[in-house]
Short mmCIF file of C-alpha atoms and ligand atoms in Angstrom, two decimals:
data_model
loop_
_atom_site.label_atom_id
_atom_site.label_comp_id
_atom_site.label_asym_id
_atom_site.label_seq_id
_atom_site.Cartn_x
_atom_site.Cartn_y
_atom_site.Cartn_z
CA UNK A 1 -2.80 46.63 -44.02
CA UNK A 2 -5.93 45.20 -42.37
CA UNK A 3 -7.31 48.57 -41.26
CA UNK A 4 -6.75 50.82 -44.29
CA UNK A 5 -10.44 50.81 -45.28
CA UNK A 6 -11.41 51.94 -41.76
CA UNK A 7 -9.29 55.10 -41.96
CA UNK A 8 -10.40 56.93 -45.13
CA UNK A 9 -8.79 60.27 -44.13
CA UNK A 10 -5.40 58.88 -43.10
CA UNK A 11 -2.31 59.33 -45.27
CA UNK A 12 -2.12 55.65 -46.15
CA UNK A 13 0.77 56.09 -48.56
CA UNK A 14 2.97 57.57 -45.83
CA UNK A 15 1.78 54.99 -43.29
CA UNK A 16 2.52 52.18 -45.72
CA UNK A 17 6.01 53.59 -46.36
CA UNK A 18 6.65 53.78 -42.62
CA UNK A 19 5.47 50.19 -42.13
CA UNK A 20 7.78 49.04 -44.93
CA UNK A 21 10.70 50.89 -43.37
CA UNK A 22 9.99 49.19 -40.01
CA UNK A 23 9.63 45.78 -41.73
CA UNK A 24 13.02 46.22 -43.47
CA UNK A 25 14.63 47.13 -40.16
CA UNK A 26 13.09 44.10 -38.42
CA UNK A 27 14.25 41.86 -41.27
CA UNK A 28 17.90 42.86 -40.72
CA UNK A 29 17.86 40.45 -37.75
CA UNK A 30 19.95 42.63 -35.43
CA UNK A 31 20.72 41.34 -31.95
CA UNK A 32 18.35 43.81 -30.26
CA UNK A 33 15.51 42.67 -32.50
CA UNK A 34 16.21 38.95 -32.13
CA UNK A 35 16.26 39.19 -28.34
CA UNK A 36 12.49 39.73 -28.35
CA UNK A 37 11.52 38.26 -31.71
CA UNK A 38 12.88 34.86 -30.71
CA UNK A 39 10.51 34.33 -27.72
CA UNK A 40 7.63 35.53 -29.91
CA UNK A 41 8.55 33.03 -32.65
CA UNK A 42 8.86 30.22 -30.09
CA UNK A 43 5.15 30.47 -29.18
CA UNK A 44 3.50 31.85 -32.28
CA UNK A 45 1.93 28.46 -33.15
CA UNK A 46 -0.13 28.51 -29.93
CA UNK A 47 -3.76 29.68 -29.81
CA UNK A 48 -5.94 30.19 -26.75
CA UNK A 49 -9.46 28.79 -26.61
CA UNK A 50 -10.69 30.93 -23.73
CA UNK A 51 -9.91 34.55 -22.89
CA UNK A 52 -11.40 36.88 -20.31
CA UNK A 53 -10.74 40.61 -20.50
CA UNK A 54 -13.54 41.64 -18.15
CA UNK A 55 -11.62 41.60 -14.87
CA UNK A 56 -8.53 43.14 -13.31
CA UNK A 57 -6.34 40.26 -14.53
CA UNK A 58 -6.21 39.89 -18.32
CA UNK A 59 -6.68 36.15 -18.78
CA UNK A 60 -5.50 34.49 -21.97
CA UNK A 61 -5.89 30.71 -22.28
CA UNK A 62 -5.96 28.15 -19.48
CA UNK A 63 -3.28 25.59 -18.54
CA UNK A 64 -5.36 22.55 -19.60
CA UNK A 65 -5.35 23.82 -23.20
CA UNK A 66 -1.61 23.12 -23.63
CA UNK A 67 0.70 20.10 -23.79
CA UNK A 68 3.47 20.01 -21.17
CA UNK A 69 5.97 21.02 -23.85
CA UNK A 70 3.96 24.08 -24.91
CA UNK A 71 3.39 25.06 -21.27
CA UNK A 72 7.17 25.19 -20.82
CA UNK A 73 7.56 27.22 -24.01
CA UNK A 74 4.96 29.76 -22.87
CA UNK A 75 6.56 30.12 -19.44
CA UNK A 76 10.02 30.59 -20.94
CA UNK A 77 8.81 33.12 -23.51
CA UNK A 78 7.02 35.14 -20.82
CA UNK A 79 10.19 35.19 -18.71
CA UNK A 80 12.21 36.24 -21.78
CA UNK A 81 9.91 39.27 -22.20
CA UNK A 82 10.89 40.57 -18.73
CA UNK A 83 10.83 43.15 -17.28
CA UNK A 84 7.02 43.35 -17.33
CA UNK A 85 5.96 46.92 -16.67
CA UNK A 86 2.17 46.66 -17.13
CA UNK A 87 -0.27 44.00 -15.96
CA UNK A 88 -1.52 41.81 -14.29
CA UNK A 89 -1.92 38.97 -16.79
CA UNK A 90 -2.60 35.28 -16.52
CA UNK A 91 -1.33 33.49 -19.61
CA UNK A 92 -2.26 29.80 -19.84
CA UNK A 93 -2.24 29.79 -16.04
CA UNK A 94 1.08 31.65 -15.67
CA UNK A 95 0.39 34.59 -13.35
CA UNK A 96 2.35 37.70 -14.34
CA UNK A 97 2.51 40.30 -11.59
CA UNK A 98 3.92 43.34 -13.41
CA UNK A 99 5.64 46.36 -11.87
CA UNK A 100 2.53 48.54 -12.27
CA UNK A 101 -0.91 47.63 -10.95
CA UNK A 102 -2.42 48.79 -14.23
CA UNK A 103 -5.89 47.59 -13.24
CA UNK A 104 -5.98 50.47 -10.75
CA UNK A 105 -5.47 53.03 -13.52
CA UNK A 106 -8.14 51.35 -15.64
CA UNK A 107 -10.61 51.44 -12.70
CA UNK A 108 -10.08 55.21 -12.48
CA UNK A 109 -10.65 55.61 -16.22
CA UNK A 110 -13.79 53.42 -16.31
CA UNK A 111 -16.36 55.90 -14.90
CA UNK A 112 -15.43 58.39 -17.67
CA UNK A 113 -14.82 55.84 -20.43
CA UNK A 114 -16.60 56.86 -23.64
CA UNK A 115 -18.66 54.19 -25.38
CA UNK A 116 -16.07 52.17 -27.33
CA UNK A 117 -18.48 49.84 -29.11
CA UNK A 118 -17.86 49.94 -32.87
CA UNK A 119 -15.34 52.79 -32.44
CA UNK A 120 -11.90 53.41 -33.96
CA UNK A 121 -9.46 53.89 -31.10
CA UNK A 122 -5.75 54.69 -30.65
CA UNK A 123 -3.74 53.80 -27.55
CA UNK A 124 -0.56 55.85 -27.68
CA UNK A 125 2.32 54.25 -25.83
CA UNK A 126 0.33 51.03 -25.48
CA UNK A 127 3.21 49.06 -23.96
CA UNK A 128 2.32 45.34 -23.88
CA UNK A 129 -1.34 46.06 -24.66
CA UNK A 130 -2.80 45.58 -21.15
CA UNK A 131 -5.28 48.42 -21.69
CA UNK A 132 -6.01 47.35 -25.27
CA UNK A 133 -7.22 43.98 -23.97
CA UNK A 134 -9.33 45.79 -21.37
CA UNK A 135 -10.73 47.96 -24.21
CA UNK A 136 -11.49 44.81 -26.25
CA UNK A 137 -14.09 43.90 -23.63
CA UNK A 138 -16.04 46.99 -24.81
CA UNK A 139 -16.10 45.77 -28.44
CA UNK A 140 -14.35 48.52 -30.39
CA UNK A 141 -14.15 48.08 -34.16
CA UNK A 142 -10.39 48.68 -34.11
CA UNK A 143 -7.71 49.65 -31.59
CA UNK A 144 -4.31 50.64 -32.96
CA UNK A 145 -1.56 50.65 -30.35
CA UNK A 146 1.38 52.99 -30.98
CA UNK A 147 4.50 51.50 -29.38
CA UNK A 148 8.03 52.15 -30.69
CA UNK A 149 9.83 49.76 -28.31
CA UNK A 150 10.55 46.22 -29.56
CA UNK A 151 10.22 44.57 -26.18
CA UNK A 152 6.63 45.75 -25.74
CA UNK A 153 5.77 45.32 -29.44
CA UNK A 154 6.78 41.65 -29.46
CA UNK A 155 5.20 41.00 -26.06
CA UNK A 156 1.90 42.31 -27.43
CA UNK A 157 2.29 40.25 -30.60
CA UNK A 158 2.85 37.10 -28.57
CA UNK A 159 -0.12 37.80 -26.28
CA UNK A 160 -2.46 38.66 -29.11
CA UNK A 161 -1.11 35.75 -31.16
CA UNK A 162 -2.60 33.58 -28.37
CA UNK A 163 -5.75 35.67 -27.91
CA UNK A 164 -6.49 36.22 -31.62
CA UNK A 165 -8.31 39.57 -31.25
CA UNK A 166 -8.51 40.74 -34.86
CA UNK A 167 -9.66 44.21 -33.80
CA UNK A 168 -6.41 44.87 -31.88
CA UNK A 169 -3.11 45.69 -33.55
CA UNK A 170 0.14 47.28 -32.49
CA UNK A 171 2.53 49.19 -34.73
CA UNK A 172 6.10 50.31 -34.09
CA UNK A 173 4.93 53.93 -34.29
CA UNK A 174 5.49 56.80 -31.89
CA UNK A 175 3.22 59.67 -30.97
CA UNK A 176 5.25 61.65 -33.53
CA UNK A 177 3.43 59.67 -36.25
CA UNK A 178 -0.08 60.49 -35.08
CA UNK A 179 -0.35 63.35 -37.61
CA UNK A 180 -0.46 60.78 -40.45
CA UNK A 181 -3.86 59.65 -39.18
CA UNK A 182 -5.95 62.72 -40.06
CA UNK A 183 -9.50 62.70 -38.61
CA UNK A 184 -9.26 58.97 -37.99
CA UNK A 185 -10.04 58.20 -34.35
CA UNK A 186 -13.22 58.38 -32.28
CA UNK A 187 -11.25 57.94 -29.07
CA UNK A 188 -7.55 58.39 -28.28
CA UNK A 189 -5.87 57.29 -25.06
CA UNK A 190 -2.74 59.24 -24.13
CA UNK A 191 -1.62 57.74 -20.84
CA UNK A 192 1.85 58.11 -19.35
CA UNK A 193 3.21 60.04 -22.33
CA UNK A 194 2.87 63.83 -22.06
CA UNK A 195 5.63 64.50 -19.51
CA UNK A 196 8.07 62.65 -21.77
CA UNK A 197 7.53 65.15 -24.60
CA UNK A 198 9.49 68.40 -24.81
CA UNK A 199 6.55 70.23 -26.43
CA UNK A 200 3.39 68.90 -24.76
CA UNK A 201 1.01 71.47 -26.27
CA UNK A 202 2.28 70.72 -29.78
CA UNK A 203 1.67 67.01 -29.13
CA UNK A 204 -1.90 67.75 -28.03
CA UNK A 205 -2.52 69.93 -31.10
CA UNK A 206 -1.26 67.20 -33.40
CA UNK A 207 -3.32 64.58 -31.61
CA UNK A 208 -6.40 66.71 -32.17
CA UNK A 209 -5.78 66.59 -35.94
CA UNK A 210 -6.00 62.77 -35.73
CA UNK A 211 -9.40 62.86 -34.03
CA UNK A 212 -12.76 62.86 -35.70
CA UNK A 213 -14.93 65.90 -34.90
CA UNK A 214 -16.67 65.09 -31.61
CA UNK A 215 -13.95 62.56 -30.69
CA UNK A 216 -12.79 62.07 -27.10
CA UNK A 217 -9.25 62.23 -25.71
CA UNK A 218 -8.48 60.42 -22.46
CA UNK A 219 -5.30 61.70 -20.85
CA UNK A 220 -3.42 60.39 -17.86
CA UNK A 221 -0.21 62.08 -16.80
CA UNK A 222 2.34 62.23 -14.10
CA UNK A 223 1.97 65.56 -12.35
CA UNK A 224 2.92 67.61 -9.32
CA UNK A 225 0.59 68.61 -6.50
CA UNK A 226 -0.72 72.19 -6.29
CA UNK A 227 -3.61 74.41 -7.32
CA UNK A 228 -1.76 76.90 -9.53
CA UNK A 229 -1.43 76.27 -13.30
CA UNK A 230 2.30 75.48 -13.16
CA UNK A 231 4.57 72.90 -14.71
CA UNK A 232 7.74 71.67 -13.09
CA UNK A 233 10.82 71.28 -15.30
CA UNK A 234 13.58 69.09 -13.79
CA UNK A 235 17.22 69.85 -14.41
CA UNK A 236 17.89 66.27 -15.60
CA UNK A 237 16.00 63.33 -14.13
CA UNK A 238 12.73 63.34 -12.26
CA UNK A 239 12.26 60.47 -9.78
CA UNK A 240 15.34 58.95 -11.49
CA UNK A 241 13.56 58.89 -14.85
CA UNK A 242 15.46 60.51 -17.72
CA UNK A 243 13.56 62.14 -20.57
CA UNK A 244 11.10 63.91 -18.28
CA UNK A 245 10.26 67.46 -19.38
CA UNK A 246 7.20 69.39 -18.17
CA UNK A 247 5.40 67.89 -15.17
CA UNK A 248 2.10 69.78 -14.79
CA UNK A 249 -0.34 70.46 -11.99
CA UNK A 250 -3.92 69.46 -12.82
CA UNK A 251 -4.81 73.10 -13.57
CA UNK A 252 -1.83 73.36 -15.94
CA UNK A 253 -2.83 70.17 -17.78
CA UNK A 254 -6.37 71.55 -18.19
CA UNK A 255 -4.93 74.78 -19.64
CA UNK A 256 -2.71 72.86 -22.08
CA UNK A 257 -5.75 70.95 -23.33
CA UNK A 258 -7.84 74.12 -23.75
CA UNK A 259 -4.99 75.98 -25.47
CA UNK A 260 -4.56 73.02 -27.85
CA UNK A 261 -8.17 73.54 -28.93
CA UNK A 262 -10.00 70.90 -26.92
CA UNK A 263 -13.44 71.61 -25.46
CA UNK A 264 -15.26 70.27 -22.39
CA UNK A 265 -11.98 69.74 -20.58
CA UNK A 266 -12.52 67.90 -17.33
CA UNK A 267 -9.98 66.80 -14.73
CA UNK A 268 -11.76 63.82 -13.24
CA UNK A 269 -9.25 62.19 -10.93
CA UNK A 270 -5.93 62.82 -9.26
CA UNK A 271 -4.01 60.80 -6.69
CA UNK A 272 -0.52 60.63 -5.16
CA UNK A 273 1.72 57.89 -6.48
CA UNK A 274 2.62 55.06 -4.15
CA UNK A 275 4.77 51.98 -3.85
CA UNK A 276 1.54 49.95 -3.61
CA UNK A 277 0.92 50.75 -7.24
CA UNK A 278 4.43 50.61 -8.73
CA UNK A 279 6.80 48.11 -7.19
CA UNK A 280 9.45 45.47 -7.79
CA UNK A 281 8.01 41.99 -8.42
CA UNK A 282 9.18 38.59 -9.55
CA UNK A 283 8.51 39.80 -13.12
CA UNK A 284 10.29 43.18 -12.78
CA UNK A 285 13.37 42.81 -10.64
CA UNK A 286 14.89 46.28 -10.99
CA UNK A 287 14.43 49.52 -9.02
CA UNK A 288 10.90 50.79 -8.60
CA UNK A 289 8.93 53.59 -6.95
CA UNK A 290 10.33 53.22 -3.41
CA UNK A 291 13.85 53.67 -4.85
CA UNK A 292 12.80 56.92 -6.58
CA UNK A 293 11.49 58.63 -3.45
CA UNK A 294 13.33 60.24 -0.51
CA UNK A 295 13.15 57.67 2.30
CA UNK A 296 13.22 60.43 4.98
CA UNK A 297 10.52 62.54 3.31
CA UNK A 298 8.17 60.73 0.92
CA UNK A 299 6.75 64.05 -0.29
CA UNK A 300 10.02 64.47 -2.23
CA UNK A 301 11.76 62.53 -4.98
CA UNK A 302 15.38 61.43 -4.49
CA UNK A 303 16.37 64.63 -6.34
CA UNK A 304 14.47 66.74 -3.77
CA UNK A 305 11.64 67.59 -6.19
CA UNK A 306 7.92 67.34 -5.29
CA UNK A 307 6.87 63.67 -5.38
CA UNK A 308 4.58 62.83 -8.30
CA UNK A 309 0.81 62.63 -8.42
CA UNK A 310 -1.16 61.12 -11.33
CA UNK A 311 -3.79 63.23 -13.08
CA UNK A 312 -6.70 62.05 -15.27
CA UNK A 313 -8.43 64.28 -17.82
CA UNK A 314 -11.08 63.88 -20.51
CA UNK A 315 -11.41 66.36 -23.35
CA UNK A 316 -13.46 66.61 -26.52
CA UNK A 317 -12.54 67.58 -30.06
CA UNK A 318 -15.15 70.19 -31.00
CA UNK A 319 -17.67 69.23 -33.69
C1 SAM B 401 5.09 55.44 -18.97
S1 SAM B 401 4.69 54.21 -20.15
C2 SAM B 401 2.93 54.31 -20.22
C3 SAM B 401 2.30 53.03 -20.68
C4 SAM B 401 0.77 53.00 -20.66
N1 SAM B 401 0.22 53.90 -21.65
C5 SAM B 401 0.26 53.35 -19.29
O1 SAM B 401 -0.36 54.40 -19.14
O2 SAM B 401 0.46 52.56 -18.37
C6 SAM B 401 5.17 54.99 -21.70
C7 SAM B 401 5.01 54.07 -22.90
O3 SAM B 401 5.23 54.84 -24.09
C8 SAM B 401 6.13 54.16 -24.92
N2 SAM B 401 6.84 55.18 -25.75
C9 SAM B 401 8.14 55.54 -25.71
N3 SAM B 401 8.39 56.48 -26.64
C10 SAM B 401 7.21 56.72 -27.27
C11 SAM B 401 6.82 57.56 -28.34
N4 SAM B 401 7.69 58.36 -28.94
N5 SAM B 401 5.54 57.54 -28.74
C12 SAM B 401 4.63 56.73 -28.14
N6 SAM B 401 4.95 55.90 -27.12
C13 SAM B 401 6.21 55.89 -26.70
C14 SAM B 401 7.03 53.41 -23.97
O4 SAM B 401 7.72 52.35 -24.60
C15 SAM B 401 6.01 52.94 -22.95
O5 SAM B 401 5.39 51.77 -23.34
#
């Protein structure tokens, strides 16, 4: 494991056992695994000479670096990784306009971004690594992405196979494994995760155990509008999304963080969701935000619930 010496307090034995279990599962070659491993394997010989993670579009390689045959392989592999949820990327000149305009979220995070230089960072629910590449621009020592879904895991592996960032890695872990990383991280990003957990305060408490004293947690969550410290709990789906539990107001999210033991809790941004930010594209051809919202009254979801806002918070683990 390339990072074991950087995490002296982590339970490396348990992490190693988990990695072996995942490796055995991947090696079984099941259809679901092969669907995404195959495009990864088809391009894993390719390396990019130039990358640029400083702008809105994560740029990996340029078209003149590849033979015609490899250009075709890259394009096909990128199409095989569809649907692309997070982006935008430009991969050897192939523009990938993902469902989410993730650069907008990153722009909102930037003014409150802690110094990442030389830091050990976790990105929980990292998806294809869009934000990890944006973090790489700030020169962290290590970013571990937690991502249990094979599609996103192999997409990241293909992208970083091209980019070759040795300080970025993604594991098939979930937030439920964060407790194995005792006092390990200077900064943790928890974006788009909390409302998918049935016990959000327990998750925050466990995350705090994985942070070094003085560490910083950056949270972004779906929420509902309102000033009171309330959380909405849908009967089944919320904006058509299954697996949604507590959807907090900003005040409620701040209370969760304080009750989980965080200090200096600050809600620093909140905005209504929109179909400008999450929409169907050539790289994500299924339903998107406009299909989740009541066409007659955009302040409601299709279920008649309050339409979502997004909330940004920063919190510190006390020294
Ligand atoms: C709503 S997306 C958020 C992605 C990204 N963090 C962002 O803010 O744009 C949730 C991500 O968490 C991943 N995920 C699903 N179950 C998870 C779990 N148990 N632990 C961590 N991440 C999980 C999903 O595959 C997906 O990539």
